[in-house]
PDB file of C-alpha atoms and ligand atoms in Angstrom:
ATOM      1  CA  MET A 228      32.219 -49.778 -20.645  1.00 74.00           C
ATOM      2  CA  THR A 229      33.105 -51.058 -17.377  1.00 86.00           C
ATOM      3  CA  THR A 230      35.686 -49.877 -14.852  1.00 95.00           C
ATOM      4  CA  PRO A 231      38.578 -52.318 -15.104  1.00 97.00           C
ATOM      5  CA  MET A 232      39.238 -54.112 -11.909  1.00 98.00           C
ATOM      6  CA  VAL A 233      42.992 -53.257 -12.268  1.00 98.00           C
ATOM      7  CA  GLU A 234      44.620 -50.547 -14.117  1.00 98.00           C
ATOM      8  CA  ILE A 235      48.460 -49.846 -14.155  1.00 98.00           C
ATOM      9  CA  GLN A 236      49.591 -46.956 -15.960  1.00 98.00           C
ATOM     10  CA  SER A 237      53.476 -46.421 -17.020  1.00 98.00           C
ATOM     11  CA  VAL A 238      54.424 -47.527 -13.709  1.00 98.00           C
ATOM     12  CA  HIS A 239      58.189 -47.580 -12.503  1.00 98.00           C
ATOM     13  CA  LYS A 240      59.838 -48.985  -9.665  1.00 98.00           C
ATOM     14  CA  ILE A 241      63.460 -48.109  -8.510  1.00 98.00           C
ATOM     15  CA  PHE A 242      65.392 -49.818  -5.847  1.00 97.00           C
ATOM     16  CA  GLY A 243      68.310 -47.385  -5.323  1.00 95.00           C
ATOM     17  CA  GLU A 244      70.287 -47.588  -8.530  1.00 94.00           C
ATOM     18  CA  LEU A 245      68.176 -50.600  -9.676  1.00 97.00           C
ATOM     19  CA  HIS A 246      65.459 -49.625 -12.184  1.00 98.00           C
ATOM     20  CA  VAL A 247      63.109 -52.907 -11.571  1.00 98.00           C
ATOM     21  CA  LEU A 248      59.936 -51.846 -13.498  1.00 98.00           C
ATOM     22  CA  LYS A 249      60.382 -49.764 -16.598  1.00 98.00           C
ATOM     23  CA  GLY A 250      57.080 -48.447 -17.458  1.00 98.00           C
ATOM     24  CA  VAL A 251      54.705 -51.122 -16.979  1.00 98.00           C
ATOM     25  CA  ASP A 252      51.105 -50.677 -18.727  1.00 98.00           C
ATOM     26  CA  LEU A 253      48.376 -53.368 -17.601  1.00 98.00           C
ATOM     27  CA  THR A 254      44.725 -53.566 -17.431  1.00 98.00           C
ATOM     28  CA  VAL A 255      42.660 -56.598 -15.986  1.00 98.00           C
ATOM     29  CA  GLN A 256      38.903 -56.626 -16.268  1.00 98.00           C
ATOM     30  CA  PRO A 257      36.370 -57.855 -13.441  1.00 98.00           C
ATOM     31  CA  GLY A 258      36.519 -61.538 -13.495  1.00 98.00           C
ATOM     32  CA  GLU A 259      39.519 -61.794 -15.542  1.00 98.00           C
ATOM     33  CA  VAL A 260      42.390 -64.120 -15.080  1.00 98.00           C
ATOM     34  CA  CYS A 261      45.624 -62.536 -15.958  1.00 98.00           C
ATOM     35  CA  VAL A 262      48.644 -64.903 -15.758  1.00 98.00           C
ATOM     36  CA  LEU A 263      52.061 -63.224 -15.751  1.00 98.00           C
ATOM     37  CA  LEU A 264      55.072 -65.366 -17.020  1.00 97.00           C
ATOM     38  CA  GLY A 265      58.656 -64.413 -17.407  1.00 97.00           C
ATOM     39  CA  PRO A 266      62.192 -65.182 -16.187  1.00 97.00           C
ATOM     40  CA  SER A 267      63.605 -64.947 -12.923  1.00 97.00           C
ATOM     41  CA  GLY A 268      64.343 -61.320 -11.661  1.00 97.00           C
ATOM     42  CA  SER A 269      61.960 -59.785 -14.503  1.00 98.00           C
ATOM     43  CA  GLY A 270      60.045 -58.117 -12.046  1.00 98.00           C
ATOM     44  CA  LYS A 271      56.969 -60.175 -11.639  1.00 98.00           C
ATOM     45  CA  SER A 272      57.097 -60.281  -7.869  1.00 98.00           C
ATOM     46  CA  THR A 273      57.829 -56.403  -7.631  1.00 98.00           C
ATOM     47  CA  LEU A 274      54.883 -55.597  -9.937  1.00 98.00           C
ATOM     48  CA  LEU A 275      52.451 -57.749  -7.508  1.00 98.00           C
ATOM     49  CA  ARG A 276      54.020 -56.130  -4.700  1.00 98.00           C
ATOM     50  CA  CYS A 277      53.336 -52.693  -5.794  1.00 98.00           C
ATOM     51  CA  ILE A 278      49.570 -53.834  -6.559  1.00 98.00           C
ATOM     52  CA  ASN A 279      49.261 -54.986  -3.023  1.00 97.00           C
ATOM     53  CA  GLU A 280      50.942 -51.700  -1.796  1.00 96.00           C
ATOM     54  CA  LEU A 281      53.836 -53.508  -0.317  1.00 95.00           C
ATOM     55  CA  GLU A 282      56.134 -51.441  -2.179  1.00 95.00           C
ATOM     56  CA  PHE A 283      55.449 -47.708  -3.288  1.00 95.00           C
ATOM     57  CA  ILE A 284      55.414 -47.155  -6.826  1.00 96.00           C
ATOM     58  CA  SER A 285      58.438 -44.448  -8.027  1.00 96.00           C
ATOM     59  CA  SER A 286      56.284 -43.104 -10.722  1.00 95.00           C
ATOM     60  CA  GLY A 287      52.960 -44.197 -12.696  1.00 96.00           C
ATOM     61  CA  ARG A 288      49.676 -44.955 -11.263  1.00 97.00           C
ATOM     62  CA  ILE A 289      47.602 -47.797 -10.166  1.00 98.00           C
ATOM     63  CA  TYR A 290      44.070 -47.899 -10.071  1.00 98.00           C
ATOM     64  CA  ILE A 291      41.760 -50.712  -8.467  1.00 97.00           C
ATOM     65  CA  GLU A 292      38.043 -50.299  -9.757  1.00 96.00           C
ATOM     66  CA  GLY A 293      38.875 -46.644 -10.608  1.00 96.00           C
ATOM     67  CA  GLU A 294      40.620 -45.739  -7.266  1.00 96.00           C
ATOM     68  CA  MET A 295      44.133 -44.781  -7.262  1.00 96.00           C
ATOM     69  CA  LEU A 296      46.405 -46.643  -5.128  1.00 97.00           C
ATOM     70  CA  GLY A 297      48.486 -45.052  -2.305  1.00 95.00           C
ATOM     71  CA  MET A 298      47.957 -41.650  -3.594  1.00 95.00           C
ATOM     72  CA  TYR A 299      45.231 -38.921  -4.125  1.00 93.00           C
ATOM     73  CA  GLU A 300      44.831 -35.883  -6.073  1.00 89.00           C
ATOM     74  CA  ALA A 301      44.766 -32.547  -4.052  1.00 88.00           C
ATOM     75  CA  PRO A 302      44.920 -28.760  -5.069  1.00 85.00           C
ATOM     76  CA  ALA A 303      48.280 -27.499  -5.333  1.00 80.00           C
ATOM     77  CA  PRO A 304      49.661 -24.658  -3.208  1.00 77.00           C
ATOM     78  CA  LYS A 305      48.830 -21.553  -5.132  1.00 70.00           C
ATOM     79  CA  TRP A 306      52.718 -20.757  -5.587  1.00 65.00           C
ATOM     80  CA  ARG A 307      52.817 -23.915  -7.567  1.00 62.00           C
ATOM     81  CA  PHE A 308      50.199 -23.102 -10.252  1.00 58.00           C
ATOM     82  CA  TRP A 309      52.651 -21.199 -12.427  1.00 60.00           C
ATOM     83  CA  GLY A 310      53.303 -22.683 -15.561  1.00 60.00           C
ATOM     84  CA  GLN A 311      50.990 -25.808 -14.640  1.00 57.00           C
ATOM     85  CA  HIS A 312      47.793 -26.736 -16.594  1.00 57.00           C
ATOM     86  CA  GLU A 313      45.979 -28.188 -13.606  1.00 63.00           C
ATOM     87  CA  GLY A 314      46.163 -27.123  -9.992  1.00 78.00           C
ATOM     88  CA  THR A 315      46.561 -30.199  -8.470  1.00 83.00           C
ATOM     89  CA  GLU A 316      49.280 -32.421  -7.168  1.00 85.00           C
ATOM     90  CA  LEU A 317      49.475 -36.163  -5.901  1.00 89.00           C
ATOM     91  CA  ARG A 318      49.756 -36.564  -2.242  1.00 92.00           C
ATOM     92  CA  ARG A 319      50.239 -40.007  -0.107  1.00 93.00           C
ATOM     93  CA  LEU A 320      47.343 -41.662   1.353  1.00 96.00           C
ATOM     94  CA  LYS A 321      47.720 -41.970   5.276  1.00 95.00           C
ATOM     95  CA  ASP A 322      48.656 -45.567   6.560  1.00 93.00           C
ATOM     96  CA  LYS A 323      45.248 -46.189   7.529  1.00 93.00           C
ATOM     97  CA  GLN A 324      43.728 -45.520   4.210  1.00 95.00           C
ATOM     98  CA  VAL A 325      46.431 -47.444   2.612  1.00 95.00           C
ATOM     99  CA  ALA A 326      45.265 -50.405   4.705  1.00 92.00           C
ATOM    100  CA  ALA A 327      41.783 -50.190   3.792  1.00 92.00           C
ATOM    101  CA  GLN A 328      42.585 -50.523  -0.137  1.00 95.00           C
ATOM    102  CA  ARG A 329      45.028 -53.382   0.775  1.00 94.00           C
ATOM    103  CA  SER A 330      42.227 -55.160   2.551  1.00 92.00           C
ATOM    104  CA  ARG A 331      40.471 -55.252  -0.798  1.00 95.00           C
ATOM    105  CA  ILE A 332      43.602 -57.330  -1.994  1.00 97.00           C
ATOM    106  CA  GLY A 333      44.145 -60.652  -1.142  1.00 97.00           C
ATOM    107  CA  MET A 334      47.582 -62.022  -1.648  1.00 97.00           C
ATOM    108  CA  VAL A 335      48.851 -65.648  -1.865  1.00 97.00           C
ATOM    109  CA  PHE A 336      52.459 -66.379  -1.720  1.00 96.00           C
ATOM    110  CA  GLN A 337      55.120 -68.892  -2.596  1.00 94.00           C
ATOM    111  CA  ARG A 338      55.497 -69.986   1.107  1.00 91.00           C
ATOM    112  CA  PHE A 339      52.331 -69.977   2.892  1.00 81.00           C
ATOM    113  CA  ASN A 340      53.605 -68.628   6.471  1.00 89.00           C
ATOM    114  CA  LEU A 341      50.706 -69.945   8.424  1.00 96.00           C
ATOM    115  CA  PHE A 342      50.986 -69.352  11.919  1.00 97.00           C
ATOM    116  CA  PRO A 343      52.364 -72.830  13.600  1.00 97.00           C
ATOM    117  CA  HIS A 344      50.509 -72.530  16.684  1.00 98.00           C
ATOM    118  CA  MET A 345      47.072 -71.905  15.341  1.00 98.00           C
ATOM    119  CA  THR A 346      44.790 -74.637  13.657  1.00 98.00           C
ATOM    120  CA  ALA A 347      43.554 -73.853   9.914  1.00 98.00           C
ATOM    121  CA  LEU A 348      40.621 -72.315  11.341  1.00 98.00           C
ATOM    122  CA  GLU A 349      42.218 -70.227  13.493  1.00 98.00           C
ATOM    123  CA  ASN A 350      44.593 -69.073  10.919  1.00 98.00           C
ATOM    124  CA  VAL A 351      41.590 -68.167   8.662  1.00 98.00           C
ATOM    125  CA  MET A 352      39.640 -66.415  11.351  1.00 97.00           C
ATOM    126  CA  ILE A 353      42.884 -64.113  12.633  1.00 96.00           C
ATOM    127  CA  ALA A 354      42.821 -61.234  10.177  1.00 94.00           C
ATOM    128  CA  PRO A 355      39.136 -60.728   9.624  1.00 94.00           C
ATOM    129  CA  ARG A 356      38.842 -60.678  13.743  1.00 94.00           C
ATOM    130  CA  LYS A 357      41.773 -58.137  13.994  1.00 91.00           C
ATOM    131  CA  VAL A 358      41.401 -56.061  10.975  1.00 87.00           C
ATOM    132  CA  LYS A 359      37.646 -55.856  10.364  1.00 86.00           C
ATOM    133  CA  GLY A 360      36.608 -56.481  14.077  1.00 87.00           C
ATOM    134  CA  ILE A 361      33.966 -58.739  13.389  1.00 93.00           C
ATOM    135  CA  SER A 362      32.533 -61.257  15.981  1.00 95.00           C
ATOM    136  CA  TYR A 363      34.229 -64.503  16.873  1.00 96.00           C
ATOM    137  CA  GLU A 364      31.116 -66.349  15.812  1.00 97.00           C
ATOM    138  CA  GLU A 365      30.868 -64.542  12.400  1.00 97.00           C
ATOM    139  CA  ALA A 366      34.709 -65.111  11.518  1.00 97.00           C
ATOM    140  CA  ARG A 367      34.314 -68.711  12.813  1.00 98.00           C
ATOM    141  CA  GLN A 368      31.395 -69.388  10.290  1.00 98.00           C
ATOM    142  CA  ASN A 369      33.069 -67.539   7.168  1.00 97.00           C
ATOM    143  CA  ALA A 370      36.585 -69.314   8.073  1.00 98.00           C
ATOM    144  CA  GLN A 371      34.409 -72.584   7.683  1.00 98.00           C
ATOM    145  CA  ILE A 372      32.959 -71.584   4.637  1.00 98.00           C
ATOM    146  CA  GLN A 373      36.375 -70.496   3.008  1.00 98.00           C
ATOM    147  CA  LEU A 374      37.917 -73.652   4.347  1.00 98.00           C
ATOM    148  CA  GLU A 375      35.171 -75.833   2.490  1.00 98.00           C
ATOM    149  CA  ARG A 376      35.453 -73.563  -0.636  1.00 97.00           C
ATOM    150  CA  VAL A 377      38.972 -75.129  -1.052  1.00 98.00           C
ATOM    151  CA  GLY A 378      38.352 -78.593   0.148  1.00 97.00           C
ATOM    152  CA  MET A 379      39.711 -78.394   3.538  1.00 98.00           C
ATOM    153  CA  GLY A 380      36.552 -78.556   5.383  1.00 97.00           C
ATOM    154  CA  ASP A 381      37.582 -81.756   7.014  1.00 97.00           C
ATOM    155  CA  ARG A 382      40.899 -80.495   8.481  1.00 98.00           C
ATOM    156  CA  MET A 383      39.800 -77.307   9.985  1.00 98.00           C
ATOM    157  CA  ASN A 384      41.193 -78.249  13.455  1.00 98.00           C
ATOM    158  CA  HIS A 385      44.708 -79.475  12.145  1.00 98.00           C
ATOM    159  CA  TYR A 386      47.763 -77.457  12.911  1.00 98.00           C
ATOM    160  CA  PRO A 387      50.025 -76.460   9.630  1.00 97.00           C
ATOM    161  CA  ALA A 388      52.649 -79.046  10.698  1.00 97.00           C
ATOM    162  CA  GLN A 389      49.805 -81.985  10.520  1.00 98.00           C
ATOM    163  CA  LEU A 390      49.157 -80.728   6.950  1.00 97.00           C
ATOM    164  CA  SER A 391      50.747 -81.294   3.425  1.00 97.00           C
ATOM    165  CA  GLY A 392      52.135 -78.195   1.736  1.00 97.00           C
ATOM    166  CA  GLY A 393      49.316 -78.413  -0.764  1.00 97.00           C
ATOM    167  CA  GLN A 394      46.981 -78.241   2.229  1.00 97.00           C
ATOM    168  CA  GLN A 395      48.960 -75.630   3.886  1.00 97.00           C
ATOM    169  CA  GLN A 396      48.734 -73.598   0.484  1.00 97.00           C
ATOM    170  CA  ARG A 397      45.027 -74.117   0.541  1.00 98.00           C
ATOM    171  CA  VAL A 398      44.493 -73.018   3.851  1.00 98.00           C
ATOM    172  CA  ALA A 399      46.522 -69.766   3.194  1.00 98.00           C
ATOM    173  CA  ILE A 400      44.152 -69.289   0.030  1.00 98.00           C
ATOM    174  CA  ALA A 401      41.136 -69.552   2.092  1.00 98.00           C
ATOM    175  CA  ARG A 402      42.861 -66.934   4.701  1.00 97.00           C
ATOM    176  CA  ALA A 403      43.099 -64.525   1.726  1.00 97.00           C
ATOM    177  CA  LEU A 404      39.708 -65.266   0.808  1.00 98.00           C
ATOM    178  CA  ALA A 405      38.488 -64.476   4.376  1.00 97.00           C
ATOM    179  CA  MET A 406      38.855 -61.055   4.035  1.00 96.00           C
ATOM    180  CA  ASP A 407      36.535 -60.986   0.965  1.00 96.00           C
ATOM    181  CA  PRO A 408      38.802 -59.414  -1.565  1.00 97.00           C
ATOM    182  CA  GLU A 409      38.068 -58.303  -4.852  1.00 97.00           C
ATOM    183  CA  ILE A 410      41.108 -59.245  -6.431  1.00 98.00           C
ATOM    184  CA  MET A 411      43.356 -62.235  -5.637  1.00 98.00           C
ATOM    185  CA  LEU A 412      47.195 -61.888  -6.498  1.00 98.00           C
ATOM    186  CA  PHE A 413      49.248 -65.111  -6.605  1.00 98.00           C
ATOM    187  CA  ASP A 414      53.042 -65.186  -6.644  1.00 98.00           C
ATOM    188  CA  GLU A 415      54.122 -68.477  -7.711  1.00 98.00           C
ATOM    189  CA  PRO A 416      51.696 -70.350  -5.485  1.00 98.00           C
ATOM    190  CA  THR A 417      52.930 -73.926  -6.596  1.00 98.00           C
ATOM    191  CA  SER A 418      56.704 -73.492  -6.854  1.00 96.00           C
ATOM    192  CA  ALA A 419      57.285 -74.636  -3.190  1.00 95.00           C
ATOM    193  CA  LEU A 420      55.330 -77.776  -3.524  1.00 96.00           C
ATOM    194  CA  ASP A 421      56.235 -81.343  -4.455  1.00 96.00           C
ATOM    195  CA  PRO A 422      55.006 -82.239  -7.719  1.00 96.00           C
ATOM    196  CA  GLU A 423      52.203 -84.399  -6.669  1.00 96.00           C
ATOM    197  CA  LEU A 424      50.720 -81.447  -4.565  1.00 97.00           C
ATOM    198  CA  VAL A 425      50.536 -79.006  -7.479  1.00 97.00           C
ATOM    199  CA  GLY A 426      47.152 -79.998  -9.147  1.00 97.00           C
ATOM    200  CA  GLU A 427      45.257 -79.817  -6.046  1.00 97.00           C
ATOM    201  CA  VAL A 428      46.392 -75.991  -5.435  1.00 98.00           C
ATOM    202  CA  LEU A 429      45.638 -75.316  -9.276  1.00 98.00           C
ATOM    203  CA  GLN A 430      42.336 -77.097  -8.865  1.00 98.00           C
ATOM    204  CA  VAL A 431      41.115 -74.515  -6.230  1.00 98.00           C
ATOM    205  CA  MET A 432      42.809 -71.325  -8.107  1.00 98.00           C
ATOM    206  CA  GLN A 433      40.630 -72.758 -11.321  1.00 98.00           C
ATOM    207  CA  ASN A 434      37.484 -73.123  -9.233  1.00 98.00           C
ATOM    208  CA  LEU A 435      38.143 -69.590  -7.746  1.00 98.00           C
ATOM    209  CA  ALA A 436      38.524 -68.216 -11.579  1.00 98.00           C
ATOM    210  CA  ASN A 437      35.451 -70.079 -12.433  1.00 98.00           C
ATOM    211  CA  ASP A 438      33.324 -68.254  -9.592  1.00 97.00           C
ATOM    212  CA  GLY A 439      34.325 -64.999 -11.363  1.00 98.00           C
ATOM    213  CA  MET A 440      37.348 -63.880  -9.157  1.00 98.00           C
ATOM    214  CA  THR A 441      39.604 -61.562 -10.608  1.00 98.00           C
ATOM    215  CA  MET A 442      43.147 -62.948 -10.533  1.00 98.00           C
ATOM    216  CA  ILE A 443      46.659 -62.143 -11.617  1.00 98.00           C
ATOM    217  CA  VAL A 444      48.798 -65.189 -11.040  1.00 98.00           C
ATOM    218  CA  VAL A 445      52.763 -65.210 -11.659  1.00 98.00           C
ATOM    219  CA  THR A 446      53.377 -69.059 -12.348  1.00 97.00           C
ATOM    220  CA  HIS A 447      55.465 -71.284 -14.354  1.00 95.00           C
ATOM    221  CA  GLU A 448      52.501 -73.637 -15.107  1.00 96.00           C
ATOM    222  CA  ILE A 449      52.218 -73.385 -18.587  1.00 96.00           C
ATOM    223  CA  GLY A 450      49.061 -75.907 -18.467  1.00 96.00           C
ATOM    224  CA  PHE A 451      47.132 -73.479 -16.059  1.00 98.00           C
ATOM    225  CA  ALA A 452      47.958 -70.152 -18.190  1.00 98.00           C
ATOM    226  CA  ARG A 453      46.483 -72.366 -21.189  1.00 97.00           C
ATOM    227  CA  GLU A 454      43.581 -73.768 -19.328  1.00 96.00           C
ATOM    228  CA  VAL A 455      42.448 -70.587 -17.080  1.00 98.00           C
ATOM    229  CA  ALA A 456      44.371 -67.627 -18.506  1.00 98.00           C
ATOM    230  CA  ASP A 457      42.017 -64.810 -20.256  1.00 98.00           C
ATOM    231  CA  GLN A 458      45.141 -62.830 -20.631  1.00 98.00           C
ATOM    232  CA  VAL A 459      48.710 -64.035 -20.613  1.00 98.00           C
ATOM    233  CA  VAL A 460      51.561 -61.400 -20.198  1.00 98.00           C
ATOM    234  CA  PHE A 461      55.072 -61.972 -20.919  1.00 98.00           C
ATOM    235  CA  MET A 462      57.584 -59.758 -18.653  1.00 98.00           C
ATOM    236  CA  ASP A 463      61.177 -59.407 -19.307  1.00 98.00           C
ATOM    237  CA  ASP A 464      63.635 -56.673 -17.922  1.00 98.00           C
ATOM    238  CA  GLY A 465      60.961 -54.976 -16.177  1.00 98.00           C
ATOM    239  CA  MET A 466      58.881 -54.627 -19.303  1.00 98.00           C
ATOM    240  CA  ILE A 467      55.775 -56.166 -20.665  1.00 98.00           C
ATOM    241  CA  ILE A 468      57.076 -57.543 -23.887  1.00 97.00           C
ATOM    242  CA  GLU A 469      53.956 -59.132 -25.042  1.00 97.00           C
ATOM    243  CA  SER A 470      50.685 -59.949 -23.862  1.00 98.00           C
ATOM    244  CA  GLY A 471      47.295 -61.652 -25.481  1.00 98.00           C
ATOM    245  CA  THR A 472      45.742 -64.710 -25.073  1.00 98.00           C
ATOM    246  CA  ALA A 473      47.580 -68.087 -24.107  1.00 97.00           C
ATOM    247  CA  GLN A 474      47.484 -68.960 -27.970  1.00 96.00           C
ATOM    248  CA  GLU A 475      48.902 -65.887 -28.963  1.00 97.00           C
ATOM    249  CA  VAL A 476      51.820 -65.454 -26.365  1.00 97.00           C
ATOM    250  CA  ILE A 477      52.638 -68.911 -25.629  1.00 96.00           C
ATOM    251  CA  ASP A 478      51.971 -70.760 -29.127  1.00 95.00           C
ATOM    252  CA  ASN A 479      52.607 -67.960 -31.349  1.00 95.00           C
ATOM    253  CA  PRO A 480      54.930 -65.664 -29.635  1.00 96.00           C
ATOM    254  CA  GLN A 481      56.000 -62.462 -31.927  1.00 95.00           C
ATOM    255  CA  HIS A 482      58.797 -61.128 -29.861  1.00 96.00           C
ATOM    256  CA  PRO A 483      62.166 -63.055 -29.967  1.00 95.00           C
ATOM    257  CA  ARG A 484      62.685 -62.852 -26.219  1.00 96.00           C
ATOM    258  CA  THR A 485      59.253 -64.294 -25.699  1.00 96.00           C
ATOM    259  CA  GLN A 486      60.166 -66.760 -28.275  1.00 95.00           C
ATOM    260  CA  ASP A 487      63.402 -67.789 -26.791  1.00 95.00           C
ATOM    261  CA  PHE A 488      61.684 -68.083 -23.262  1.00 95.00           C
ATOM    262  CA  PHE A 489      58.806 -70.462 -24.433  1.00 92.00           C
ATOM    263  CA  GLY A 490      61.398 -72.355 -26.672  1.00 89.00           C
ATOM    264  CA  LYS A 491      63.256 -72.930 -23.340  1.00 75.00           C
ATOM    265  CA  VAL A 492      60.203 -73.722 -21.027  1.00 71.00           C
ATOM    266  CA  LEU A 493      57.964 -75.903 -23.252  1.00 63.00           C
TER     267      LEU A 493
HETATM  268  P1  ADP B 675      60.713 -61.996 -10.339  1.00 70.27           P
HETATM  269  O1  ADP B 675      59.811 -61.986  -9.474  1.00 70.27           O
HETATM  270  O2  ADP B 675      60.477 -61.645 -11.575  1.00 70.27           O
HETATM  271  O3  ADP B 675      61.941 -63.103 -10.288  1.00 70.27           O
HETATM  272  P2  ADP B 675      61.650 -59.549  -8.786  1.00 70.27           P
HETATM  273  O4  ADP B 675      60.291 -58.884  -8.758  1.00 70.27           O
HETATM  274  O5  ADP B 675      61.568 -60.462  -7.615  1.00 70.27           O
HETATM  275  O6  ADP B 675      61.618 -60.440 -10.100  1.00 70.27           O
HETATM  276  O7  ADP B 675      62.985 -58.772  -8.714  1.00 70.27           O
HETATM  277  C1  ADP B 675      63.282 -58.051  -9.852  1.00 70.27           C
HETATM  278  C2  ADP B 675      64.640 -57.518  -9.518  1.00 70.27           C
HETATM  279  O8  ADP B 675      64.337 -56.480  -8.252  1.00 70.27           O
HETATM  280  C3  ADP B 675      65.580 -58.105  -9.083  1.00 70.27           C
HETATM  281  O9  ADP B 675      66.581 -57.619  -9.917  1.00 70.27           O
HETATM  282  C4  ADP B 675      65.766 -58.017  -7.548  1.00 70.27           C
HETATM  283  O10 ADP B 675      66.655 -58.517  -7.158  1.00 70.27           O
HETATM  284  C5  ADP B 675      65.097 -56.807  -7.566  1.00 70.27           C
HETATM  285  N1  ADP B 675      64.610 -56.499  -6.177  1.00 70.27           N
HETATM  286  C6  ADP B 675      63.372 -56.896  -5.838  1.00 70.27           C
HETATM  287  N2  ADP B 675      63.101 -56.696  -4.545  1.00 70.27           N
HETATM  288  C7  ADP B 675      64.140 -55.742  -4.284  1.00 70.27           C
HETATM  289  C8  ADP B 675      64.313 -54.856  -3.059  1.00 70.27           C
HETATM  290  N3  ADP B 675      63.288 -54.739  -1.841  1.00 70.27           N
HETATM  291  N4  ADP B 675      65.644 -54.045  -2.730  1.00 70.27           N
HETATM  292  C9  ADP B 675      66.514 -54.312  -3.963  1.00 70.27           C
HETATM  293  N5  ADP B 675      66.033 -54.725  -5.137  1.00 70.27           N
HETATM  294  C10 ADP B 675      65.218 -55.714  -5.205  1.00 70.27           C
HETATM  295 MG1   MG B 676      59.235 -63.481  -8.050  1.00 70.27          MG
END
């Protein structure tokens, strides 16, 4: 059996009084595309942010290819052994180690947040230069490859203001790819786009899936879920209510809340 690319075990997230994730379990295999659907406020973004270590989970565990995120198991002080079965405890990783884990995970947001004073090429080059410390020439060549991959090879020297929303989002995808991530997370990547620009971004994502990238995608694009998802997960009120193939979850939902949601969306 292969190690799952992502393994989420009973994850809870609490913001003050607000219990946002209430015991989420999810496994994503290498090369799998998991589409996360659910009403606004159900905790989808929070879950992605926890996987990308933008949030620290309140309890539970997340593993990326078997490596625990944000924490490690250490021998517990002797006085704590009493009454415990194992002499270990969880401790937080150092910021630098968290940064190393995060660099394995690419994330694309609803708002592309490109640097306005930098060209597409410079936007894609900057993180590998700063974080990985690679040479200018290597970064430039790689950025060019990634921009060509998202169909932006002919606009590398354009500034964000000279690009459409769909083109900017494709640059943002290239920017994430330039870090050579093992997983890509997408949080409603087409929600801010004019309808006629949605297709080009979904196409780039589909190509990425066909190339074997492991992806977790939050989207309201049911067509994309049907075409591309290996696994569809429906979330509501901080819990995974139902998961399975698109056919199972979208076309033949078992849970009343899922039925209600797709009754409204479709
Ligand atoms: P979704 O992406 O499914 O719309 P979110 O994960 O954004 O849901 O939000 C889930 C809930 O968590 C919402 O009630 C939201 O207000 C709350 N929430 C999200 N981030 C924070 C935060 N940093 N502090 C407090 N509450 C938050
Ligand atoms: Mg959200």
